Amino acid sequence: MAHHPGRCVMAALLRLPGGPDDAAELVEALLAAADTRDRHAPAQAARWRELAHQLGDALDNLPTPRTPEGTS
């Protein structure tokens, strides 16, 4: 877990039926929502973008799924 001075950092387990694909969809939704808040709530938009980037980075760090032998 990364250390951020002055901030509480916590790990979470997120169970989604579609796995990483659902998580990637959440990232896209956060980015789209942030775009709608730029003018009226720029701090919120920035926070949602930061969350999206953090989730995206975590997804990028997941191990590549392996297919069972004999399947493709």
mmCIF file with all atom_site columns, C-alpha atoms in Angstrom:
data_model
loop_
_atom_site.group_PDB
_atom_site.id
_atom_site.type_symbol
_atom_site.label_atom_id
_atom_site.label_alt_id
_atom_site.label_comp_id
_atom_site.label_asym_id
_atom_site.label_entity_id
_atom_site.label_seq_id
_atom_site.pdbx_PDB_ins_code
_atom_site.Cartn_x
_atom_site.Cartn_y
_atom_site.Cartn_z
_atom_site.occupancy
_atom_site.B_iso_or_equiv
_atom_site.pdbx_formal_charge
_atom_site.auth_seq_id
_atom_site.auth_comp_id
_atom_site.auth_asym_id
_atom_site.auth_atom_id
_atom_site.pdbx_PDB_model_num
ATOM 1  C CA . MET A 1 1  ? 0.000   0.000   0.000   1.00 0.00 ? 1  MET A CA 1
ATOM 2  C CA . ALA A 1 2  ? 1.317   3.459   -0.848  1.00 0.00 ? 2  ALA A CA 1
ATOM 3  C CA . HIS A 1 3  ? 2.079   5.958   1.868   1.00 0.00 ? 3  HIS A CA 1
ATOM 4  C CA . HIS A 1 4  ? 0.521   9.400   1.529   1.00 0.00 ? 4  HIS A CA 1
ATOM 5  C CA . PRO A 1 5  ? 1.478   11.805  4.337   1.00 0.00 ? 5  PRO A CA 1
ATOM 6  C CA . GLY A 1 6  ? -1.576  13.164  6.083   1.00 0.00 ? 6  GLY A CA 1
ATOM 7  C CA . ARG A 1 7  ? -3.951  10.759  4.342   1.00 0.00 ? 7  ARG A CA 1
ATOM 8  C CA . CYS A 1 8  ? -5.414  7.485   5.460   1.00 0.00 ? 8  CYS A CA 1
ATOM 9  C CA . VAL A 1 9  ? -4.831  4.871   2.776   1.00 0.00 ? 9  VAL A CA 1
ATOM 10 C CA . MET A 1 10 ? -6.938  1.754   2.815   1.00 0.00 ? 10 MET A CA 1
ATOM 11 C CA . ALA A 1 11 ? -7.249  -1.366  0.701   1.00 0.00 ? 11 ALA A CA 1
ATOM 12 C CA . ALA A 1 12 ? -10.609 -2.641  -0.462  1.00 0.00 ? 12 ALA A CA 1
ATOM 13 C CA . LEU A 1 13 ? -11.901 -5.814  -2.020  1.00 0.00 ? 13 LEU A CA 1
ATOM 14 C CA . LEU A 1 14 ? -14.329 -5.142  -4.835  1.00 0.00 ? 14 LEU A CA 1
ATOM 15 C CA . ARG A 1 15 ? -16.350 -8.111  -6.102  1.00 0.00 ? 15 ARG A CA 1
ATOM 16 C CA . LEU A 1 16 ? -17.933 -7.489  -9.471  1.00 0.00 ? 16 LEU A CA 1
ATOM 17 C CA . PRO A 1 17 ? -19.793 -10.113 -11.526 1.00 0.00 ? 17 PRO A CA 1
ATOM 18 C CA . GLY A 1 18 ? -17.972 -9.063  -14.702 1.00 0.00 ? 18 GLY A CA 1
ATOM 19 C CA . GLY A 1 19 ? -14.571 -8.882  -13.010 1.00 0.00 ? 19 GLY A CA 1
ATOM 20 C CA . PRO A 1 20 ? -12.025 -6.433  -14.417 1.00 0.00 ? 20 PRO A CA 1
ATOM 21 C CA . ASP A 1 21 ? -14.332 -5.515  -17.303 1.00 0.00 ? 21 ASP A CA 1
ATOM 22 C CA . ASP A 1 22 ? -16.902 -4.157  -14.855 1.00 0.00 ? 22 ASP A CA 1
ATOM 23 C CA . ALA A 1 23 ? -14.175 -2.287  -12.982 1.00 0.00 ? 23 ALA A CA 1
ATOM 24 C CA . ALA A 1 24 ? -12.952 -0.758  -16.241 1.00 0.00 ? 24 ALA A CA 1
ATOM 25 C CA . GLU A 1 25 ? -16.525 0.359   -16.936 1.00 0.00 ? 25 GLU A CA 1
ATOM 26 C CA . LEU A 1 26 ? -16.613 2.066   -13.524 1.00 0.00 ? 26 LEU A CA 1
ATOM 27 C CA . VAL A 1 27 ? -13.397 3.908   -14.401 1.00 0.00 ? 27 VAL A CA 1
ATOM 28 C CA . GLU A 1 28 ? -14.963 5.123   -17.655 1.00 0.00 ? 28 GLU A CA 1
ATOM 29 C CA . ALA A 1 29 ? -18.117 6.179   -15.802 1.00 0.00 ? 29 ALA A CA 1
ATOM 30 C CA . LEU A 1 30 ? -16.096 8.196   -13.267 1.00 0.00 ? 30 LEU A CA 1
ATOM 31 C CA . LEU A 1 31 ? -14.261 9.974   -16.073 1.00 0.00 ? 31 LEU A CA 1
ATOM 32 C CA . ALA A 1 32 ? -17.509 10.732  -17.921 1.00 0.00 ? 32 ALA A CA 1
ATOM 33 C CA . ALA A 1 33 ? -19.134 11.988  -14.718 1.00 0.00 ? 33 ALA A CA 1
ATOM 34 C CA . ALA A 1 34 ? -16.104 14.172  -13.983 1.00 0.00 ? 34 ALA A CA 1
ATOM 35 C CA . ASP A 1 35 ? -16.486 15.800  -17.398 1.00 0.00 ? 35 ASP A CA 1
ATOM 36 C CA . THR A 1 36 ? -20.021 16.870  -16.457 1.00 0.00 ? 36 THR A CA 1
ATOM 37 C CA . ARG A 1 37 ? -18.840 18.512  -13.200 1.00 0.00 ? 37 ARG A CA 1
ATOM 38 C CA . ASP A 1 38 ? -15.931 20.575  -14.550 1.00 0.00 ? 38 ASP A CA 1
ATOM 39 C CA . ARG A 1 39 ? -17.781 23.902  -14.628 1.00 0.00 ? 39 ARG A CA 1
ATOM 40 C CA . HIS A 1 40 ? -19.949 23.644  -11.512 1.00 0.00 ? 40 HIS A CA 1
ATOM 41 C CA . ALA A 1 41 ? -17.835 21.507  -9.176  1.00 0.00 ? 41 ALA A CA 1
ATOM 42 C CA . PRO A 1 42 ? -14.223 21.451  -10.386 1.00 0.00 ? 42 PRO A CA 1
ATOM 43 C CA . ALA A 1 43 ? -12.892 20.042  -7.109  1.00 0.00 ? 43 ALA A CA 1
ATOM 44 C CA . GLN A 1 44 ? -15.323 17.131  -7.309  1.00 0.00 ? 44 GLN A CA 1
ATOM 45 C CA . ALA A 1 45 ? -14.420 16.556  -10.964 1.00 0.00 ? 45 ALA A CA 1
ATOM 46 C CA . ALA A 1 46 ? -10.728 16.466  -10.058 1.00 0.00 ? 46 ALA A CA 1
ATOM 47 C CA . ARG A 1 47 ? -11.405 14.013  -7.232  1.00 0.00 ? 47 ARG A CA 1
ATOM 48 C CA . TRP A 1 48 ? -13.393 11.697  -9.504  1.00 0.00 ? 48 TRP A CA 1
ATOM 49 C CA . ARG A 1 49 ? -10.610 11.813  -12.104 1.00 0.00 ? 49 ARG A CA 1
ATOM 50 C CA . GLU A 1 50 ? -8.041  10.973  -9.447  1.00 0.00 ? 50 GLU A CA 1
ATOM 51 C CA . LEU A 1 51 ? -10.174 8.020   -8.292  1.00 0.00 ? 51 LEU A CA 1
ATOM 52 C CA . ALA A 1 52 ? -10.539 6.839   -11.883 1.00 0.00 ? 52 ALA A CA 1
ATOM 53 C CA . HIS A 1 53 ? -6.782  7.005   -12.427 1.00 0.00 ? 53 HIS A CA 1
ATOM 54 C CA . GLN A 1 54 ? -6.074  5.156   -9.188  1.00 0.00 ? 54 GLN A CA 1
ATOM 55 C CA . LEU A 1 55 ? -8.552  2.404   -10.094 1.00 0.00 ? 55 LEU A CA 1
ATOM 56 C CA . GLY A 1 56 ? -7.129  2.221   -13.607 1.00 0.00 ? 56 GLY A CA 1
ATOM 57 C CA . ASP A 1 57 ? -3.597  1.884   -12.244 1.00 0.00 ? 57 ASP A CA 1
ATOM 58 C CA . ALA A 1 58 ? -4.750  -0.886  -9.890  1.00 0.00 ? 58 ALA A CA 1
ATOM 59 C CA . LEU A 1 59 ? -6.388  -2.710  -12.813 1.00 0.00 ? 59 LEU A CA 1
ATOM 60 C CA . ASP A 1 60 ? -3.194  -2.385  -14.834 1.00 0.00 ? 60 ASP A CA 1
ATOM 61 C CA . ASN A 1 61 ? -1.291  -4.053  -11.993 1.00 0.00 ? 61 ASN A CA 1
ATOM 62 C CA . LEU A 1 62 ? -3.553  -7.113  -11.833 1.00 0.00 ? 62 LEU A CA 1
ATOM 63 C CA . PRO A 1 63 ? -1.934  -10.319 -13.044 1.00 0.00 ? 63 PRO A CA 1
ATOM 64 C CA . THR A 1 64 ? -2.917  -11.473 -16.519 1.00 0.00 ? 64 THR A CA 1
ATOM 65 C CA . PRO A 1 65 ? -5.657  -14.104 -16.267 1.00 0.00 ? 65 PRO A CA 1
ATOM 66 C CA . ARG A 1 66 ? -4.581  -17.582 -17.315 1.00 0.00 ? 66 ARG A CA 1
ATOM 67 C CA . THR A 1 67 ? -6.835  -19.835 -19.361 1.00 0.00 ? 67 THR A CA 1
ATOM 68 C CA . PRO A 1 68 ? -7.096  -23.445 -18.235 1.00 0.00 ? 68 PRO A CA 1
ATOM 69 C CA . GLU A 1 69 ? -4.981  -25.799 -20.308 1.00 0.00 ? 69 GLU A CA 1
ATOM 70 C CA . GLY A 1 70 ? -6.817  -27.254 -23.272 1.00 0.00 ? 70 GLY A CA 1
ATOM 71 C CA . THR A 1 71 ? -9.032  -24.191 -23.746 1.00 0.00 ? 71 THR A CA 1
ATOM 72 C CA . SER A 1 72 ? -8.595  -21.021 -25.726 1.00 0.00 ? 72 SER A CA 1
#
